[in-house]
Amino acid sequence: MAKILITSGPTRQYLDPIRYLTNASSGRMGAALACAALECGYEPIVVSGPVEVEYPKGADVRRVITTDDMREVAVRFFPECVGAIGAAAPCDYRPFTVLEEKMTKDDFIRKPEQAGELLLRLRETPDVMAALGEIKRDVSHPLGGQWLVAFALETSDHHVRALQKLQRKHCDLIVVNDPSAINVASSSVEILNSQGESLARLSGNKVETARRLLYEIKKFVENKTL
């Protein structure tokens, strides 16, 4: 049974032992994709950030917390897989320093005009899908080629920004959606190829959307030499 990797849910970047940066990703699409992958005859390996949704029993679920964790686990298991779908929403930034103790208001000396302000210095986290793109096998490899499908949640210039991500991450397809998809049962997405062509527009509950997305991915892989 062929394996596919699915990243799912958010990640957390801690400021101190209590506080962290994150986002509202629920993992619902990742869980739906894992179900659809099983129905299609794949063995899904799900690399999931902290979520409350349940993944199907047939999925090999690897729990992670930070974006670094997600990247490390995804890179470790991707060579076993024929492809990967990046449905996770990893936290894009992390603090330069993580405090060992809970920070309090007394920890910061501020000028009177800065009362009530807290400035954070952040740096980028590693790009999970770009890391997979760097090690993706092509068709000349003895084990065969691999494919990558990323998600791009955008609020404006959807196609332009999505295609930039596709190229930067060395993906084969990209699934475009918007913030209305966060933590809800339904979703509307569009699938673009590397030429910017729209292969399909899908909408409905996330379970059905995931099924149709897997169908489009399989059709693309069967008709294209990676």
mmCIF file of N, CA and C in Angstrom, residues 72-188:
data_model
loop_
_atom_site.group_PDB
_atom_site.id
_atom_site.type_symbol
_atom_site.label_atom_id
_atom_site.label_comp_id
_atom_site.label_asym_id
_atom_site.label_seq_id
_atom_site.Cartn_x
_atom_site.Cartn_y
_atom_site.Cartn_z
ATOM 1 N N GLU A 72 10.810 18.536 11.041
ATOM 2 C CA GLU A 72 11.715 17.410 11.300
ATOM 3 C C GLU A 72 11.014 16.079 11.047
ATOM 4 N N VAL A 73 9.778 15.932 11.540
ATOM 5 C CA VAL A 73 9.057 14.678 11.378
ATOM 6 C C VAL A 73 8.649 14.480 9.917
ATOM 7 N N ALA A 74 8.192 15.543 9.263
ATOM 8 C CA ALA A 74 7.789 15.434 7.859
ATOM 9 C C ALA A 74 8.974 15.024 6.976
ATOM 10 N N VAL A 75 10.111 15.639 7.181
ATOM 11 C CA VAL A 75 11.304 15.305 6.399
ATOM 12 C C VAL A 75 11.732 13.859 6.667
ATOM 13 N N ARG A 76 11.550 13.395 7.878
ATOM 14 C CA ARG A 76 11.952 12.033 8.225
ATOM 15 C C ARG A 76 11.098 10.983 7.504
ATOM 16 N N PHE A 77 9.782 11.233 7.408
ATOM 17 C CA PHE A 77 8.893 10.232 6.848
ATOM 18 C C PHE A 77 8.606 10.401 5.359
ATOM 19 N N PHE A 78 8.872 11.572 4.803
ATOM 20 C CA PHE A 78 8.547 11.814 3.393
ATOM 21 C C PHE A 78 9.226 10.826 2.440
ATOM 22 N N PRO A 79 10.480 10.423 2.654
ATOM 23 C CA PRO A 79 11.094 9.472 1.724
ATOM 24 C C PRO A 79 10.344 8.154 1.579
ATOM 25 N N GLU A 80 9.511 7.799 2.561
ATOM 26 C CA GLU A 80 8.729 6.564 2.490
ATOM 27 C C GLU A 80 7.479 6.722 1.636
ATOM 28 N N CYS A 81 7.160 7.951 1.256
ATOM 29 C CA CYS A 81 5.860 8.258 0.666
ATOM 30 C C CYS A 81 5.968 8.554 -0.832
ATOM 31 N N VAL A 82 4.831 8.376 -1.535
ATOM 32 C CA VAL A 82 4.781 8.726 -2.955
ATOM 33 C C VAL A 82 4.472 10.207 -3.131
ATOM 34 N N GLY A 83 3.916 10.842 -2.104
ATOM 35 C CA GLY A 83 3.596 12.254 -2.190
ATOM 36 C C GLY A 83 3.201 12.815 -0.845
ATOM 37 N N ALA A 84 2.944 14.128 -0.828
ATOM 38 C CA ALA A 84 2.574 14.796 0.424
ATOM 39 C C ALA A 84 1.571 15.903 0.146
ATOM 40 N N ILE A 85 0.665 16.090 1.100
ATOM 41 C CA ILE A 85 -0.308 17.180 1.046
ATOM 42 C C ILE A 85 -0.104 18.044 2.277
ATOM 43 N N GLY A 86 0.186 19.307 2.073
ATOM 44 C CA GLY A 86 0.438 20.217 3.190
ATOM 45 C C GLY A 86 -0.812 20.976 3.579
ATOM 46 N N ALA A 87 -1.661 20.353 4.396
ATOM 47 C CA ALA A 87 -2.891 21.001 4.847
ATOM 48 C C ALA A 87 -2.719 21.721 6.174
ATOM 49 N N ALA A 88 -1.549 21.617 6.778
ATOM 50 C CA ALA A 88 -1.305 22.283 8.059
ATOM 51 C C ALA A 88 -1.159 23.791 7.874
ATOM 52 N N ALA A 89 -1.293 24.498 8.975
ATOM 53 C CA ALA A 89 -1.048 25.942 8.994
ATOM 54 C C ALA A 89 0.046 26.216 10.026
ATOM 55 N N PRO A 90 1.300 25.911 9.684
ATOM 56 C CA PRO A 90 2.387 26.109 10.650
ATOM 57 C C PRO A 90 2.551 27.583 11.007
ATOM 58 N N CYS A 91 2.896 27.830 12.250
ATOM 59 C CA CYS A 91 3.174 29.196 12.693
ATOM 60 C C CYS A 91 4.399 29.705 11.946
ATOM 61 N N ASP A 92 4.284 30.870 11.324
ATOM 62 C CA ASP A 92 5.342 31.381 10.447
ATOM 63 C C ASP A 92 6.480 32.068 11.192
ATOM 64 N N TYR A 93 6.239 32.455 12.444
ATOM 65 C CA TYR A 93 7.266 33.197 13.187
ATOM 66 C C TYR A 93 7.414 32.633 14.595
ATOM 67 N N ARG A 94 8.600 32.818 15.150
ATOM 68 C CA ARG A 94 8.889 32.379 16.523
ATOM 69 C C ARG A 94 9.704 33.466 17.205
ATOM 70 N N PRO A 95 9.650 33.555 18.523
ATOM 71 C CA PRO A 95 10.437 34.572 19.226
ATOM 72 C C PRO A 95 11.926 34.218 19.191
ATOM 73 N N PHE A 96 12.749 35.226 19.268
ATOM 74 C CA PHE A 96 14.189 34.988 19.328
ATOM 75 C C PHE A 96 14.555 34.247 20.602
ATOM 76 N N THR A 97 13.826 34.546 21.677
ATOM 77 C CA THR A 97 14.129 33.936 22.967
ATOM 78 C C THR A 97 12.849 33.416 23.605
ATOM 79 N N VAL A 98 12.901 32.188 24.125
ATOM 80 C CA VAL A 98 11.786 31.627 24.884
ATOM 81 C C VAL A 98 12.151 31.687 26.364
ATOM 82 N N LEU A 99 11.349 32.402 27.133
ATOM 83 C CA LEU A 99 11.639 32.568 28.552
ATOM 84 C C LEU A 99 11.375 31.277 29.318
ATOM 85 N N GLU A 100 12.218 30.975 30.280
ATOM 86 C CA GLU A 100 12.053 29.760 31.079
ATOM 87 C C GLU A 100 10.967 29.910 32.134
ATOM 88 N N GLU A 101 10.707 31.130 32.560
ATOM 89 C CA GLU A 101 9.666 31.396 33.546
ATOM 90 C C GLU A 101 8.574 32.262 32.916
ATOM 91 N N LYS A 102 7.371 32.182 33.466
ATOM 92 C CA LYS A 102 6.277 33.007 32.969
ATOM 93 C C LYS A 102 6.630 34.475 33.136
ATOM 94 N N MET A 103 6.537 35.219 32.030
ATOM 95 C CA MET A 103 6.857 36.637 32.117
ATOM 96 C C MET A 103 5.699 37.387 32.773
ATOM 97 N N THR A 104 6.042 38.435 33.526
ATOM 98 C CA THR A 104 5.050 39.262 34.198
ATOM 99 C C THR A 104 5.246 40.703 33.766
ATOM 100 N N LYS A 105 4.284 41.513 34.108
ATOM 101 C CA LYS A 105 4.394 42.928 33.752
ATOM 102 C C LYS A 105 5.586 43.582 34.431
ATOM 103 N N ASP A 106 6.000 43.050 35.563
ATOM 104 C CA ASP A 106 7.142 43.623 36.279
ATOM 105 C C ASP A 106 8.486 43.275 35.634
ATOM 106 N N ASP A 107 8.470 42.346 34.676
ATOM 107 C CA ASP A 107 9.715 41.956 34.016
ATOM 108 C C ASP A 107 10.216 43.018 33.039
ATOM 109 N N PHE A 108 9.362 43.981 32.713
ATOM 110 C CA PHE A 108 9.709 44.945 31.680
ATOM 111 C C PHE A 108 9.699 46.356 32.239
ATOM 112 N N ILE A 109 10.783 47.053 32.031
ATOM 113 C CA ILE A 109 10.889 48.458 32.433
ATOM 114 C C ILE A 109 10.546 49.294 31.214
ATOM 115 N N ARG A 110 9.501 50.090 31.331
ATOM 116 C CA ARG A 110 9.040 50.861 30.188
ATOM 117 C C ARG A 110 9.089 52.354 30.506
ATOM 118 N N LYS A 111 9.252 53.120 29.442
ATOM 119 C CA LYS A 111 9.106 54.556 29.580
ATOM 120 C C LYS A 111 7.625 54.859 29.745
ATOM 121 N N PRO A 112 7.284 55.981 30.365
ATOM 122 C CA PRO A 112 5.863 56.297 30.568
ATOM 123 C C PRO A 112 5.035 56.227 29.297
ATOM 124 N N GLU A 113 5.619 56.683 28.176
ATOM 125 C CA GLU A 113 4.857 56.684 26.927
ATOM 126 C C GLU A 113 4.684 55.281 26.341
ATOM 127 N N GLN A 114 5.389 54.290 26.918
ATOM 128 C CA GLN A 114 5.280 52.916 26.437
ATOM 129 C C GLN A 114 4.437 52.038 27.373
ATOM 130 N N ALA A 115 3.735 52.656 28.288
ATOM 131 C CA ALA A 115 2.922 51.894 29.232
ATOM 132 C C ALA A 115 1.909 51.028 28.482
ATOM 133 N N GLY A 116 1.827 49.780 28.888
ATOM 134 C CA GLY A 116 0.875 48.867 28.259
ATOM 135 C C GLY A 116 1.364 48.231 26.981
ATOM 136 N N GLU A 117 2.599 48.500 26.571
ATOM 137 C CA GLU A 117 3.144 47.939 25.332
ATOM 138 C C GLU A 117 4.141 46.827 25.639
ATOM 139 N N LEU A 118 4.177 45.847 24.771
ATOM 140 C CA LEU A 118 5.179 44.787 24.845
ATOM 141 C C LEU A 118 5.656 44.519 23.430
ATOM 142 N N LEU A 119 6.920 44.723 23.186
ATOM 143 C CA LEU A 119 7.482 44.523 21.859
ATOM 144 C C LEU A 119 8.129 43.145 21.777
ATOM 145 N N LEU A 120 7.808 42.403 20.727
ATOM 146 C CA LEU A 120 8.371 41.076 20.511
ATOM 147 C C LEU A 120 9.278 41.092 19.286
ATOM 148 N N ARG A 121 10.429 40.461 19.406
ATOM 149 C CA ARG A 121 11.308 40.259 18.247
ATOM 150 C C ARG A 121 11.080 38.841 17.745
ATOM 151 N N LEU A 122 10.660 38.737 16.495
ATOM 152 C CA LEU A 122 10.329 37.449 15.918
ATOM 153 C C LEU A 122 11.206 37.159 14.713
ATOM 154 N N ARG A 123 11.406 35.870 14.446
ATOM 155 C CA ARG A 123 12.107 35.459 13.231
ATOM 156 C C ARG A 123 11.312 34.341 12.567
ATOM 157 N N GLU A 124 11.559 34.148 11.290
ATOM 158 C CA GLU A 124 10.813 33.154 10.532
ATOM 159 C C GLU A 124 11.090 31.733 11.019
ATOM 160 N N THR A 125 10.077 30.923 10.959
ATOM 161 C CA THR A 125 10.245 29.489 11.211
ATOM 162 C C THR A 125 10.579 28.799 9.888
ATOM 163 N N PRO A 126 11.098 27.573 9.928
ATOM 164 C CA PRO A 126 11.398 26.866 8.686
ATOM 165 C C PRO A 126 10.118 26.538 7.923
ATOM 166 N N ASP A 127 10.201 26.553 6.610
ATOM 167 C CA ASP A 127 9.058 26.252 5.752
ATOM 168 C C ASP A 127 8.974 24.734 5.561
ATOM 169 N N VAL A 128 7.911 24.137 6.057
ATOM 170 C CA VAL A 128 7.788 22.680 6.051
ATOM 171 C C VAL A 128 7.710 22.135 4.626
ATOM 172 N N MET A 129 6.826 22.684 3.812
ATOM 173 C CA MET A 129 6.659 22.160 2.456
ATOM 174 C C MET A 129 7.866 22.465 1.572
ATOM 175 N N ALA A 130 8.500 23.607 1.783
ATOM 176 C CA ALA A 130 9.712 23.917 1.019
ATOM 177 C C ALA A 130 10.814 22.911 1.343
ATOM 178 N N ALA A 131 10.875 22.482 2.605
ATOM 179 C CA ALA A 131 11.872 21.480 2.991
ATOM 180 C C ALA A 131 11.609 20.159 2.274
ATOM 181 N N LEU A 132 10.333 19.796 2.102
ATOM 182 C CA LEU A 132 10.007 18.580 1.359
ATOM 183 C C LEU A 132 10.304 18.762 -0.128
ATOM 184 N N GLY A 133 10.053 19.971 -0.626
ATOM 185 C CA GLY A 133 10.348 20.247 -2.027
ATOM 186 C C GLY A 133 11.819 20.091 -2.360
ATOM 187 N N GLU A 134 12.668 20.403 -1.390
ATOM 188 C CA GLU A 134 14.113 20.301 -1.611
ATOM 189 C C GLU A 134 14.583 18.860 -1.725
ATOM 190 N N ILE A 135 13.857 17.917 -1.118
ATOM 191 C CA ILE A 135 14.287 16.523 -1.149
ATOM 192 C C ILE A 135 13.371 15.657 -2.008
ATOM 193 N N LYS A 136 12.409 16.260 -2.673
ATOM 194 C CA LYS A 136 11.460 15.515 -3.503
ATOM 195 C C LYS A 136 12.183 14.781 -4.630
ATOM 196 N N ARG A 137 11.890 13.511 -4.783
ATOM 197 C CA ARG A 137 12.497 12.717 -5.845
ATOM 198 C C ARG A 137 11.847 13.039 -7.193
ATOM 199 N N ASP A 138 12.635 13.008 -8.284
ATOM 200 C CA ASP A 138 12.045 13.133 -9.611
ATOM 201 C C ASP A 138 11.883 11.749 -10.214
ATOM 202 N N VAL A 139 11.332 11.697 -11.404
ATOM 203 C CA VAL A 139 10.956 10.424 -12.006
ATOM 204 C C VAL A 139 12.160 9.545 -12.322
ATOM 205 N N SER A 140 13.360 10.139 -12.422
ATOM 206 C CA SER A 140 14.550 9.359 -12.744
ATOM 207 C C SER A 140 15.073 8.553 -11.555
ATOM 208 N N HIS A 141 14.565 8.834 -10.367
ATOM 209 C CA HIS A 141 15.044 8.124 -9.179
ATOM 210 C C HIS A 141 14.600 6.669 -9.221
ATOM 211 N N PRO A 142 15.436 5.740 -8.746
ATOM 212 C CA PRO A 142 15.057 4.318 -8.748
ATOM 213 C C PRO A 142 13.742 4.026 -8.030
ATOM 214 N N LEU A 143 13.414 4.822 -7.025
ATOM 215 C CA LEU A 143 12.164 4.622 -6.294
ATOM 216 C C LEU A 143 10.980 5.348 -6.929
ATOM 217 N N GLY A 144 11.242 6.077 -8.001
ATOM 218 C CA GLY A 144 10.178 6.814 -8.667
ATOM 219 C C GLY A 144 10.035 8.233 -8.149
ATOM 220 N N GLY A 145 9.285 9.036 -8.889
ATOM 221 C CA GLY A 145 9.093 10.427 -8.505
ATOM 222 C C GLY A 145 8.086 10.588 -7.375
ATOM 223 N N GLN A 146 8.130 11.763 -6.750
ATOM 224 C CA GLN A 146 7.173 12.119 -5.703
ATOM 225 C C GLN A 146 6.440 13.385 -6.093
ATOM 226 N N TRP A 147 5.255 13.581 -5.537
ATOM 227 C CA TRP A 147 4.490 14.785 -5.802
ATOM 228 C C TRP A 147 4.225 15.539 -4.504
ATOM 229 N N LEU A 148 4.012 16.845 -4.653
ATOM 230 C CA LEU A 148 3.729 17.716 -3.509
ATOM 231 C C LEU A 148 2.520 18.586 -3.826
ATOM 232 N N VAL A 149 1.605 18.655 -2.879
ATOM 233 C CA VAL A 149 0.437 19.523 -2.996
ATOM 234 C C VAL A 149 0.379 20.395 -1.749
ATOM 235 N N ALA A 150 0.434 21.697 -1.937
ATOM 236 C CA ALA A 150 0.390 22.630 -0.806
ATOM 237 C C ALA A 150 -0.967 23.325 -0.754
ATOM 238 N N PHE A 151 -1.302 23.844 0.411
ATOM 239 C CA PHE A 151 -2.468 24.707 0.571
ATOM 240 C C PHE A 151 -1.985 26.150 0.697
ATOM 241 N N ALA A 152 -2.767 27.084 0.170
ATOM 242 C CA ALA A 152 -2.449 28.509 0.298
ATOM 243 C C ALA A 152 -3.705 29.240 0.736
ATOM 244 N N LEU A 153 -3.721 29.683 1.973
ATOM 245 C CA LEU A 153 -4.844 30.468 2.478
ATOM 246 C C LEU A 153 -4.497 31.943 2.309
ATOM 247 N N GLU A 154 -5.251 32.625 1.456
ATOM 248 C CA GLU A 154 -4.938 34.015 1.124
ATOM 249 C C GLU A 154 -6.157 34.903 1.352
ATOM 250 N N THR A 155 -5.892 36.187 1.637
ATOM 251 C CA THR A 155 -6.973 37.157 1.791
ATOM 252 C C THR A 155 -7.103 38.079 0.583
ATOM 253 N N SER A 156 -6.079 38.117 -0.280
ATOM 254 C CA SER A 156 -6.119 38.934 -1.496
ATOM 255 C C SER A 156 -5.103 38.400 -2.494
ATOM 256 N N ASP A 157 -5.246 38.805 -3.756
ATOM 257 C CA ASP A 157 -4.343 38.354 -4.828
ATOM 258 C C ASP A 157 -4.127 36.848 -4.762
ATOM 259 N N HIS A 158 -5.220 36.122 -4.647
ATOM 260 C CA HIS A 158 -5.163 34.697 -4.369
ATOM 261 C C HIS A 158 -4.280 33.918 -5.347
ATOM 262 N N HIS A 159 -4.502 34.107 -6.651
ATOM 263 C CA HIS A 159 -3.757 33.328 -7.638
ATOM 264 C C HIS A 159 -2.282 33.696 -7.643
ATOM 265 N N VAL A 160 -1.991 34.977 -7.621
ATOM 266 C CA VAL A 160 -0.605 35.421 -7.682
ATOM 267 C C VAL A 160 0.193 34.891 -6.500
ATOM 268 N N ARG A 161 -0.330 35.068 -5.320
ATOM 269 C CA ARG A 161 0.388 34.635 -4.122
ATOM 270 C C ARG A 161 0.475 33.111 -4.047
ATOM 271 N N ALA A 162 -0.576 32.431 -4.462
ATOM 272 C CA ALA A 162 -0.555 30.976 -4.432
ATOM 273 C C ALA A 162 0.505 30.429 -5.384
ATOM 274 N N LEU A 163 0.594 30.998 -6.581
ATOM 275 C CA LEU A 163 1.587 30.521 -7.539
ATOM 276 C C LEU A 163 3.007 30.824 -7.080
ATOM 277 N N GLN A 164 3.182 31.950 -6.403
ATOM 278 C CA GLN A 164 4.501 32.243 -5.838
ATOM 279 C C GLN A 164 4.891 31.181 -4.818
ATOM 280 N N LYS A 165 3.935 30.779 -3.989
ATOM 281 C CA LYS A 165 4.201 29.731 -3.007
ATOM 282 C C LYS A 165 4.496 28.404 -3.693
ATOM 283 N N LEU A 166 3.718 28.077 -4.717
ATOM 284 C CA LEU A 166 3.927 26.820 -5.435
ATOM 285 C C LEU A 166 5.353 26.736 -5.973
ATOM 286 N N GLN A 167 5.814 27.806 -6.584
ATOM 287 C CA GLN A 167 7.161 27.805 -7.156
ATOM 288 C C GLN A 167 8.230 27.781 -6.079
ATOM 289 N N ARG A 168 8.042 28.561 -5.025
ATOM 290 C CA ARG A 168 9.040 28.633 -3.961
ATOM 291 C C ARG A 168 9.179 27.303 -3.225
ATOM 292 N N LYS A 169 8.078 26.579 -3.103
ATOM 293 C CA LYS A 169 8.079 25.324 -2.354
ATOM 294 C C LYS A 169 8.320 24.108 -3.254
ATOM 295 N N HIS A 170 8.458 24.325 -4.569
ATOM 296 C CA HIS A 170 8.680 23.246 -5.542
ATOM 297 C C HIS A 170 7.534 22.234 -5.513
ATOM 298 N N CYS A 171 6.312 22.763 -5.490
ATOM 299 C CA CYS A 171 5.137 21.901 -5.461
ATOM 300 C C CYS A 171 4.617 21.647 -6.879
ATOM 301 N N ASP A 172 3.787 20.629 -7.006
ATOM 302 C CA ASP A 172 3.174 20.296 -8.284
ATOM 303 C C ASP A 172 1.800 20.930 -8.425
ATOM 304 N N LEU A 173 1.063 20.999 -7.337
ATOM 305 C CA LEU A 173 -0.252 21.628 -7.305
ATOM 306 C C LEU A 173 -0.360 22.464 -6.045
ATOM 307 N N ILE A 174 -1.275 23.446 -6.091
ATOM 308 C CA ILE A 174 -1.551 24.221 -4.885
ATOM 309 C C ILE A 174 -3.053 24.418 -4.763
ATOM 310 N N VAL A 175 -3.542 24.291 -3.544
ATOM 311 C CA VAL A 175 -4.972 24.394 -3.255
ATOM 312 C C VAL A 175 -5.215 25.743 -2.591
ATOM 313 N N VAL A 176 -6.010 26.580 -3.234
ATOM 314 C CA VAL A 176 -6.232 27.949 -2.764
ATOM 315 C C VAL A 176 -7.543 28.029 -1.994
ATOM 316 N N ASN A 177 -7.489 28.625 -0.802
ATOM 317 C CA ASN A 177 -8.714 28.895 -0.051
ATOM 318 C C ASN A 177 -8.564 30.226 0.663
ATOM 319 N N ASP A 178 -9.510 30.561 1.538
ATOM 320 C CA ASP A 178 -9.465 31.844 2.243
ATOM 321 C C ASP A 178 -9.846 31.625 3.701
ATOM 322 N N PRO A 179 -9.799 32.681 4.526
ATOM 323 C CA PRO A 179 -10.050 32.506 5.963
ATOM 324 C C PRO A 179 -11.413 31.931 6.329
ATOM 325 N N SER A 180 -12.370 31.959 5.411
ATOM 326 C CA SER A 180 -13.686 31.403 5.724
ATOM 327 C C SER A 180 -13.631 29.899 5.952
ATOM 328 N N ALA A 181 -12.513 29.256 5.549
ATOM 329 C CA ALA A 181 -12.376 27.808 5.705
ATOM 330 C C ALA A 181 -11.904 27.401 7.102
ATOM 331 N N ILE A 182 -11.504 28.382 7.917
ATOM 332 C CA ILE A 182 -10.899 28.050 9.205
ATOM 333 C C ILE A 182 -11.942 27.589 10.216
ATOM 334 N N ASN A 183 -11.702 26.402 10.779
ATOM 335 C CA ASN A 183 -12.489 25.868 11.893
ATOM 336 C C ASN A 183 -13.988 25.788 11.593
ATOM 337 N N VAL A 184 -14.320 25.429 10.353
ATOM 338 C CA VAL A 184 -15.710 25.197 9.975
ATOM 339 C C VAL A 184 -15.798 23.847 9.273
ATOM 340 N N ALA A 185 -17.027 23.352 9.094
ATOM 341 C CA ALA A 185 -17.200 22.014 8.527
ATOM 342 C C ALA A 185 -17.141 21.986 7.015
ATOM 343 N N SER A 186 -17.302 23.138 6.361
ATOM 344 C CA SER A 186 -17.316 23.177 4.897
ATOM 345 C C SER A 186 -16.165 24.033 4.379
ATOM 346 N N SER A 187 -15.932 23.929 3.071
ATOM 347 C CA SER A 187 -14.809 24.660 2.495
ATOM 348 C C SER A 187 -15.015 24.828 0.997
ATOM 349 N N SER A 188 -14.467 25.917 0.452
ATOM 350 C CA SER A 188 -14.435 26.140 -0.992
ATOM 351 C C SER A 188 -12.983 26.333 -1.393
#
